[in-house]
Coordinates of N, CA, C and O in Angstrom, one line a residue:
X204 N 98.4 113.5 65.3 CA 98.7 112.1 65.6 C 99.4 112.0 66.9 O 99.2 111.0 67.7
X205 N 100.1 112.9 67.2 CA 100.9 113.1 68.7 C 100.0 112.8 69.9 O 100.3 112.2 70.9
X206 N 98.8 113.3 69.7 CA 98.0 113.8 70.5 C 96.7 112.4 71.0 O 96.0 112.2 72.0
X207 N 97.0 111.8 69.7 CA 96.0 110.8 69.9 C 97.1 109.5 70.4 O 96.5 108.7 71.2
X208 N 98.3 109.1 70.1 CA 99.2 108.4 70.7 C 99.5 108.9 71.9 O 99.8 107.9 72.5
X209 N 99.7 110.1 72.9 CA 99.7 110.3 74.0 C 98.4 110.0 75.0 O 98.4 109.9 76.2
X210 N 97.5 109.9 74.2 CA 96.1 109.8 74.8 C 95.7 108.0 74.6 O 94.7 107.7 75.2
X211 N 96.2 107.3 74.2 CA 96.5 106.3 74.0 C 97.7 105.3 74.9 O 97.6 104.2 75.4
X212 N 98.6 106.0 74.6 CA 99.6 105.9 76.1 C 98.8 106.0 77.5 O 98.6 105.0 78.2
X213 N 98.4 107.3 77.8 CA 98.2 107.6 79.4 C 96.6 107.0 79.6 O 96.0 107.0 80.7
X214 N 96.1 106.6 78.6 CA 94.2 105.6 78.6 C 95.6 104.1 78.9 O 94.8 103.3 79.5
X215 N 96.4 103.6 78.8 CA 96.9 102.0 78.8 C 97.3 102.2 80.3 O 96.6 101.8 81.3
X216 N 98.3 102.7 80.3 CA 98.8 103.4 81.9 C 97.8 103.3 83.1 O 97.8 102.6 84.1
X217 N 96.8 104.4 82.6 CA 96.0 104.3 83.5 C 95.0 103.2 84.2 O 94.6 103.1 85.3
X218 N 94.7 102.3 82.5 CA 93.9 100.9 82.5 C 94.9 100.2 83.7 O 94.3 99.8 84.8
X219 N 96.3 100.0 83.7 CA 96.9 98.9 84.4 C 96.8 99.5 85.9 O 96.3 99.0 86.9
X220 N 97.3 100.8 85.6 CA 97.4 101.1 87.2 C 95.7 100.8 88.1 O 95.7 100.6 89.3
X221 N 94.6 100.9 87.5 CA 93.3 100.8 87.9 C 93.2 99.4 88.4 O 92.9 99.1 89.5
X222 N 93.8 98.2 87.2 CA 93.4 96.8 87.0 C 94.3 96.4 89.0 O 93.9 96.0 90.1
X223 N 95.0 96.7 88.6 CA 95.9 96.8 89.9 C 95.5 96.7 91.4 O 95.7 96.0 92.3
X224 N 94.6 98.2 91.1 CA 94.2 98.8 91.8 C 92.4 97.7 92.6 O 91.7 97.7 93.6
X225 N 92.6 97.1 91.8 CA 90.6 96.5 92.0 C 90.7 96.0 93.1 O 90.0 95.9 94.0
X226 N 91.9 95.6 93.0 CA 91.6 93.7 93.8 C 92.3 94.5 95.6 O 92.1 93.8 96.6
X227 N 93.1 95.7 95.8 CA 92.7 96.0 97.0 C 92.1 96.8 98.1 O 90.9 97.2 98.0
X228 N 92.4 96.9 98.7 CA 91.4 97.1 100.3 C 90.9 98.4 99.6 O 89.7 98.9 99.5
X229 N 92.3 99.0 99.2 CA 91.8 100.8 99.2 C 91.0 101.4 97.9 O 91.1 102.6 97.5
X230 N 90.1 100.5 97.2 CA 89.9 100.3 96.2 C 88.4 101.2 96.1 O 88.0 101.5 94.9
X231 N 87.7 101.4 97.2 CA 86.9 102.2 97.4 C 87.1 103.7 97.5 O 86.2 104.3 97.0
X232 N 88.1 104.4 98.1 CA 88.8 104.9 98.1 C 88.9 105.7 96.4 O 88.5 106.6 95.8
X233 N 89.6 104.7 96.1 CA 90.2 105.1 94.4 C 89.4 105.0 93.6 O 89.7 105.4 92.4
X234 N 87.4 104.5 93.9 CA 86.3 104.0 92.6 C 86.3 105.9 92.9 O 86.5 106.7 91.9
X235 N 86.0 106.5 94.5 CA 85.9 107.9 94.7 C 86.6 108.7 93.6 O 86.1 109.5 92.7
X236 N 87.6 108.5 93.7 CA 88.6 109.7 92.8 C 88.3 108.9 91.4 O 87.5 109.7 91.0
X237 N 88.3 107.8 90.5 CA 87.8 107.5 89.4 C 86.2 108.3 89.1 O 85.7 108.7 88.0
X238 N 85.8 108.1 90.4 CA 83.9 108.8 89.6 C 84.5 110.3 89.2 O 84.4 110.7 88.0
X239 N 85.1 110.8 89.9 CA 85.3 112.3 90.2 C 85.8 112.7 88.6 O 85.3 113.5 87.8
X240 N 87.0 112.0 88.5 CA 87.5 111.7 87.1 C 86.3 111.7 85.8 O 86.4 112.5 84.9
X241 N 85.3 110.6 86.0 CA 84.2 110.5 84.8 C 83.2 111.4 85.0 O 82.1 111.0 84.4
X242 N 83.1 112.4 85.7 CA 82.2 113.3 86.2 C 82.2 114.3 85.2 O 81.2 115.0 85.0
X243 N 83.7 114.5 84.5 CA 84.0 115.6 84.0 C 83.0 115.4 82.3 O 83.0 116.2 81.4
X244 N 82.5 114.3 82.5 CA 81.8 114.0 81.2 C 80.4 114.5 81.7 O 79.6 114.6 80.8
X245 N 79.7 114.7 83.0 CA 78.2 115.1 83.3 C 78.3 113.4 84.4 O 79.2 112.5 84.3
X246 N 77.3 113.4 85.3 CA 76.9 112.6 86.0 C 76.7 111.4 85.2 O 77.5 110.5 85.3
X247 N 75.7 111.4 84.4 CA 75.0 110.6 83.5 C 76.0 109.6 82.8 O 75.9 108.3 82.8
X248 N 76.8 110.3 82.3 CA 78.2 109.4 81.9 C 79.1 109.2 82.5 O 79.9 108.5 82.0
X249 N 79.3 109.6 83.6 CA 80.4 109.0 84.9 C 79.2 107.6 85.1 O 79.5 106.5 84.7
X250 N 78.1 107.8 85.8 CA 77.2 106.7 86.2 C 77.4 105.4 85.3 O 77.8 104.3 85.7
X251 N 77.1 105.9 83.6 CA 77.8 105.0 82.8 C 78.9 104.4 82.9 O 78.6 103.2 83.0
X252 N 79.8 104.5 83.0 CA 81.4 104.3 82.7 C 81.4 103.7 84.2 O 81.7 102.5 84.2
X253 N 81.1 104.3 85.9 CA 81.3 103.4 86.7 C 80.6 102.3 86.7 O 80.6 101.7 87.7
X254 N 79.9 101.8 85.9 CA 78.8 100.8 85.5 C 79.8 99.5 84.9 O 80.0 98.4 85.3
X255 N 80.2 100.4 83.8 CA 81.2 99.2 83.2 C 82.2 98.6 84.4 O 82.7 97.5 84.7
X256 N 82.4 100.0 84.9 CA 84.3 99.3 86.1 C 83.5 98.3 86.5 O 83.7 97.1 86.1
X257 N 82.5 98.7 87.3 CA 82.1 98.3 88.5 C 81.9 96.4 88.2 O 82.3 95.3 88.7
X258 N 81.2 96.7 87.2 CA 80.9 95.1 86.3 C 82.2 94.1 86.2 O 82.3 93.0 86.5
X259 N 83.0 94.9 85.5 CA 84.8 94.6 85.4 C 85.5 94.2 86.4 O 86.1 93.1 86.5
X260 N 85.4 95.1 87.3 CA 85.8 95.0 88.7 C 85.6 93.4 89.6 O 86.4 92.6 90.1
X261 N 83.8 93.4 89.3 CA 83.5 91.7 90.3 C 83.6 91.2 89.3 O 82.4 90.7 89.4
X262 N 84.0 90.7 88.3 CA 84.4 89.2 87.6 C 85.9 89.2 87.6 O 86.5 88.3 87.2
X263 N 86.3 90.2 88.0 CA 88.2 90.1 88.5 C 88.2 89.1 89.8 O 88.8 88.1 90.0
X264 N 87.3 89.9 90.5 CA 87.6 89.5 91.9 C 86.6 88.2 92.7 O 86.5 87.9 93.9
X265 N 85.8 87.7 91.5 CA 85.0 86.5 91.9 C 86.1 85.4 91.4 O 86.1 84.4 92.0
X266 N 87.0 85.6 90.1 CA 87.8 84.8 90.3 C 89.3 84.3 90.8 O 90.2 84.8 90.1
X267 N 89.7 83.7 91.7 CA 90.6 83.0 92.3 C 91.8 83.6 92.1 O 91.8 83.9 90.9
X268 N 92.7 83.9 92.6 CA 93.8 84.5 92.4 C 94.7 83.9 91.8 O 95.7 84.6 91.4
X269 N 94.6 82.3 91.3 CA 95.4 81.6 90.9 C 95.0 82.3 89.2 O 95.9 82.6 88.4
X270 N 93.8 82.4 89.0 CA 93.1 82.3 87.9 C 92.8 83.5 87.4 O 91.9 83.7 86.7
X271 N 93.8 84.7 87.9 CA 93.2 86.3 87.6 C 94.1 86.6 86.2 O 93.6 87.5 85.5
X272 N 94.8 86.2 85.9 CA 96.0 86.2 85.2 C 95.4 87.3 83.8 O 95.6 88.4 83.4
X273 N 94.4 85.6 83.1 CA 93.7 86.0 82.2 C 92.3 87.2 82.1 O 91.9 87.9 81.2
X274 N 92.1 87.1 83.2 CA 90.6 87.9 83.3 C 91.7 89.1 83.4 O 91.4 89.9 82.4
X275 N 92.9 89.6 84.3 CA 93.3 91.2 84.1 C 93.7 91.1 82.7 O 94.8 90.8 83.1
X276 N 93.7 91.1 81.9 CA 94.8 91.3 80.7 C 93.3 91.7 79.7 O 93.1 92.7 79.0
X277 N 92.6 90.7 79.9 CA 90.8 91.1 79.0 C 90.8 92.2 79.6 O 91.0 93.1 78.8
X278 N 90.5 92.5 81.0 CA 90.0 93.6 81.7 C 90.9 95.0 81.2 O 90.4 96.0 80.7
X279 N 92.5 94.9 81.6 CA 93.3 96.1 81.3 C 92.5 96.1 79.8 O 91.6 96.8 80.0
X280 N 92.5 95.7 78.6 CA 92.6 96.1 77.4 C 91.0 96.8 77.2 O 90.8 97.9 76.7
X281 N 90.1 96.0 77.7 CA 88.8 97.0 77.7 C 88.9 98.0 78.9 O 87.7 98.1 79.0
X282 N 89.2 98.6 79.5 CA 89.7 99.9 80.4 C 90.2 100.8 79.4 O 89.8 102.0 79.3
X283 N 91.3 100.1 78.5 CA 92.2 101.5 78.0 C 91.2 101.5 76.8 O 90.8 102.6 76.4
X284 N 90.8 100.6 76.4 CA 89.7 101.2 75.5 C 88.5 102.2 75.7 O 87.8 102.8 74.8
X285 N 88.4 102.2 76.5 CA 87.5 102.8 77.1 C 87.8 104.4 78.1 O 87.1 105.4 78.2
X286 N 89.0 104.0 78.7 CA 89.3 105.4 78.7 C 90.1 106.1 77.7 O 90.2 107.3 77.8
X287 N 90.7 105.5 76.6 CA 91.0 106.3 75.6 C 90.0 106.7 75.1 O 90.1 107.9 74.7
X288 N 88.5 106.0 74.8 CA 87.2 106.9 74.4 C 86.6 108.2 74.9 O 86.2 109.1 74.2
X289 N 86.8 108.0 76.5 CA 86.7 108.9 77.3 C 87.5 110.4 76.7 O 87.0 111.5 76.5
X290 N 88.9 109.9 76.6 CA 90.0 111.4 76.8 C 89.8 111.7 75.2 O 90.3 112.8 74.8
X291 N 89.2 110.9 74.1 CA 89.0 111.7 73.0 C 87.7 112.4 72.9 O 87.5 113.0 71.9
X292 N 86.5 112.5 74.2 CA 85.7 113.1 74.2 C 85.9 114.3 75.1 O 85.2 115.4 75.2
X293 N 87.0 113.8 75.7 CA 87.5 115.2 76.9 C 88.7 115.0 77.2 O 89.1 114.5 78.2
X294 N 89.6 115.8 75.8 CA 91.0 115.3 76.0 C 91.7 116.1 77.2 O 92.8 115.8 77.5
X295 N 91.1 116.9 77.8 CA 91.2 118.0 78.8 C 91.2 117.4 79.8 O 91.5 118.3 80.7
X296 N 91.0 116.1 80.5 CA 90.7 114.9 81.4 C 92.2 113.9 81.4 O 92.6 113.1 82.3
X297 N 92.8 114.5 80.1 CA 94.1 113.6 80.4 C 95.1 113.8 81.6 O 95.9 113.0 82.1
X298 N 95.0 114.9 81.9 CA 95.9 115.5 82.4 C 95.5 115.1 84.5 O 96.1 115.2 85.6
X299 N 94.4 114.8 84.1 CA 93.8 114.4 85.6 C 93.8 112.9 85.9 O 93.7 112.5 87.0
X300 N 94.0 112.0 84.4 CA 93.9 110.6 85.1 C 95.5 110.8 84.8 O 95.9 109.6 84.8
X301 N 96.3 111.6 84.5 CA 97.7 111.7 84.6 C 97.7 111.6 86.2 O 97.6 110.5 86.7
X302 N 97.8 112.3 86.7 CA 97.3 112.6 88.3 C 97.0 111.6 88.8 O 97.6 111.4 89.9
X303 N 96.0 110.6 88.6 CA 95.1 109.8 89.2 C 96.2 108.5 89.3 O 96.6 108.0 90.3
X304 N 96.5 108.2 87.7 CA 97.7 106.9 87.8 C 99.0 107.2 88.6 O 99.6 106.2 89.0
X305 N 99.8 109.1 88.8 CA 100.8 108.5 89.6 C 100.6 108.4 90.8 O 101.4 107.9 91.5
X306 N 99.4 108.8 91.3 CA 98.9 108.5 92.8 C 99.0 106.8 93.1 O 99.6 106.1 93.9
X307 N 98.0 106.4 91.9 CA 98.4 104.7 92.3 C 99.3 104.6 92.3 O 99.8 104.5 93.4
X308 N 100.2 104.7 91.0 CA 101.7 103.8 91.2 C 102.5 104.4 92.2 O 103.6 103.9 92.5
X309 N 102.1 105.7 92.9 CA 103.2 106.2 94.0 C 102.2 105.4 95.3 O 102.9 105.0 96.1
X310 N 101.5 105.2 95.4 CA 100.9 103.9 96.5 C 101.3 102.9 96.6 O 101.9 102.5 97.5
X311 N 101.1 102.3 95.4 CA 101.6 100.5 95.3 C 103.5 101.1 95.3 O 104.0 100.7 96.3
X312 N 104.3 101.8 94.6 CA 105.6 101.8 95.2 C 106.0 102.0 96.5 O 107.1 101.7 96.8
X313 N 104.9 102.6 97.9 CA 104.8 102.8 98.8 C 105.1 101.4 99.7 O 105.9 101.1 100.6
X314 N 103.9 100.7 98.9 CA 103.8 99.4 99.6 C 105.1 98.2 99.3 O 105.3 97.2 99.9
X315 N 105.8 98.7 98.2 CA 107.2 97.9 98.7 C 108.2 98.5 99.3 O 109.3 98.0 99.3
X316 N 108.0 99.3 99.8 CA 108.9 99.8 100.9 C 109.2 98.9 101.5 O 110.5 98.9 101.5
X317 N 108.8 98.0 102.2 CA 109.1 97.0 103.0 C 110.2 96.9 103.7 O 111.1 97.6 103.3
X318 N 110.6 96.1 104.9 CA 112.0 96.1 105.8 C 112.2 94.1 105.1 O 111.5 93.2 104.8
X319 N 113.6 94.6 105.1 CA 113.8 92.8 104.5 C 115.4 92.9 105.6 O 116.4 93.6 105.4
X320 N 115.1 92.0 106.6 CA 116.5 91.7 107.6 C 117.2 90.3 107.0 O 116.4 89.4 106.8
X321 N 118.0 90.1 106.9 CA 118.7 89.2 106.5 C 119.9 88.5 107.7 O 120.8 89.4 107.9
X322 N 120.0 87.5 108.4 CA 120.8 87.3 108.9 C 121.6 85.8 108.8 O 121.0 84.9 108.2
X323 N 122.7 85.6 109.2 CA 123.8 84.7 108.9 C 123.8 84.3 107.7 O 123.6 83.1 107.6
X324 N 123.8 84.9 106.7 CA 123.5 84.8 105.0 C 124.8 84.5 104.4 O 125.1 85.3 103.5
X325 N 125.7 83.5 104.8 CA 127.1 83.5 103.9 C 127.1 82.7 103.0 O 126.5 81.7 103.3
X326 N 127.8 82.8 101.5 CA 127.9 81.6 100.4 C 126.3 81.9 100.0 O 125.9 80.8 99.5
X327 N 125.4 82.7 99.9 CA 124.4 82.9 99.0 C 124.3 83.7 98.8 O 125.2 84.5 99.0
X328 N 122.7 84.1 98.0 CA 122.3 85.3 97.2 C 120.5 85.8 98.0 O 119.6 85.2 98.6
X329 N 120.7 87.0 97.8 CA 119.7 87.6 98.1 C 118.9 87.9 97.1 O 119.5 88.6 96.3
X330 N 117.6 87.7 96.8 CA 117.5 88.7 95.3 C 115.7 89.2 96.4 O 114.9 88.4 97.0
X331 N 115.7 90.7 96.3 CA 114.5 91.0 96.3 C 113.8 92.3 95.1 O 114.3 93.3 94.5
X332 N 112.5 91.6 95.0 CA 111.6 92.4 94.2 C 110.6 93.0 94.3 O 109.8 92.5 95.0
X333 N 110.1 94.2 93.6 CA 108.6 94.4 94.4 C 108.1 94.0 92.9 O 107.0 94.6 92.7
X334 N 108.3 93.4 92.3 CA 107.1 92.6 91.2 C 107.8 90.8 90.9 O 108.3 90.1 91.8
X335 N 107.7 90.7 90.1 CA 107.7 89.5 88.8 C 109.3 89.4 88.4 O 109.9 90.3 87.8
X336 N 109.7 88.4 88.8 CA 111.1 87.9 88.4 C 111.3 87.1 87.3 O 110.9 86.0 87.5
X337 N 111.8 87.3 85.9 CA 111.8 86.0 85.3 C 113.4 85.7 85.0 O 114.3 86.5 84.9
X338 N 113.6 84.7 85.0 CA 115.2 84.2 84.7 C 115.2 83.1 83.7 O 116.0 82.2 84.0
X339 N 114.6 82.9 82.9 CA 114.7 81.8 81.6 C 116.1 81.1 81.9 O 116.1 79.9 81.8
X340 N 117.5 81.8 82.1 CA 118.5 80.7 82.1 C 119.2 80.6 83.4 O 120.4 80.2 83.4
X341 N 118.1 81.0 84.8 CA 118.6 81.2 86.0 C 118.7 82.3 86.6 O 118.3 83.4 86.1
X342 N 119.4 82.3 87.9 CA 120.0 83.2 88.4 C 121.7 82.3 88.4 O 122.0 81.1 88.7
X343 N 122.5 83.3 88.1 CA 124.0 83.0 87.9 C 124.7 84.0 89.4 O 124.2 85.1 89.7
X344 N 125.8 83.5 90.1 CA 126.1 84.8 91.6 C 127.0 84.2 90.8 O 127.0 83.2 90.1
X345 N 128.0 85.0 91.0 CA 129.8 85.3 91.4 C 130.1 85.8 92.2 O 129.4 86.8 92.3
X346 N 131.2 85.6 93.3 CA 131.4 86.5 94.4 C 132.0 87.0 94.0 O 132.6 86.6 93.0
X347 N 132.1 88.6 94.6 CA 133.0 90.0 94.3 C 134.1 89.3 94.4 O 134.2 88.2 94.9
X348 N 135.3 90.2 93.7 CA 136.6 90.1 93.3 C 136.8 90.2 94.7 O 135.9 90.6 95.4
X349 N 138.2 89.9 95.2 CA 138.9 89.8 96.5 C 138.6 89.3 97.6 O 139.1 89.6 98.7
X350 N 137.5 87.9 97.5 CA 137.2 87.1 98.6 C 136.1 87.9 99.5 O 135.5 88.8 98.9
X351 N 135.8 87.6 100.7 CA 135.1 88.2 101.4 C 135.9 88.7 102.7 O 135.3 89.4 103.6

């Protein structure tokens, strides 16, 4: 049971970090290391499996960015379905899209690296993020104890 919940885990993981991964530049790049990945099943079923991405992939990115919201969340859940199929036919493959997803997420954490200069900023708040902020009851500041 261990084994199929870890494989289950790192098939979800890997779905998001992929879904992520579609909509940029370097995305050709990463279909390379994905084939390489479904290769380990024979040509025949990598060809397969990039068939589905590939399909997945342009109805992500034919629709609007305002409007992707819904289409990633269908898309991540058929990915992990599908690569969890994959790693129970070659659970020996986990260990490689292990590999494959911290590559993305060590990319995309790359890309907030970012320089953020701030100047004559007195009496406010700074908040930066590299994702999704939510605050249901705000953002609340207090200035530090002892004035400035």
């Amino acid at each position: 049971m261990g084994d199929a919940l870890d494989i289950m885990q790192i098939a979800g993981v890997g779905a998001a970090a992929l879904v992520t991964e579609m909509t940029r530049s370097s995305w050709d790049s990463m279909r390379d290391a994905v084939a390489r990945f479904f290769r380990r099943g024979g040509e025949e079923r990598a060809e397969q499996e990039l068939r589905l991405i590939d399909t997945a992939r342009q109805r992500l990115v034919d629709n609007p960015e305002s409007g992707r919201g819904p289409v990633e969340e269908r898309l991540h859940r058929a990915l992990a379905i599908q690569l969890e199929a994959f790693l129970q036919a070659y659970p020996d493959a986990a260990e490689e899209l292990q590999v494959l997803t911290d590559r993305i997420q060590g990319t995309n954490e790359g890309d907030s690296g970012g320089r953020t200069t701030v100047h004559h900023n007195s009496d406010s708040q700074i908040v930066i993020a590299g994702g999704a902020i939510n605050a249901s009851g705000g953002f609340h500041y207090r200035a530090p104890e002892g004035g400035r």
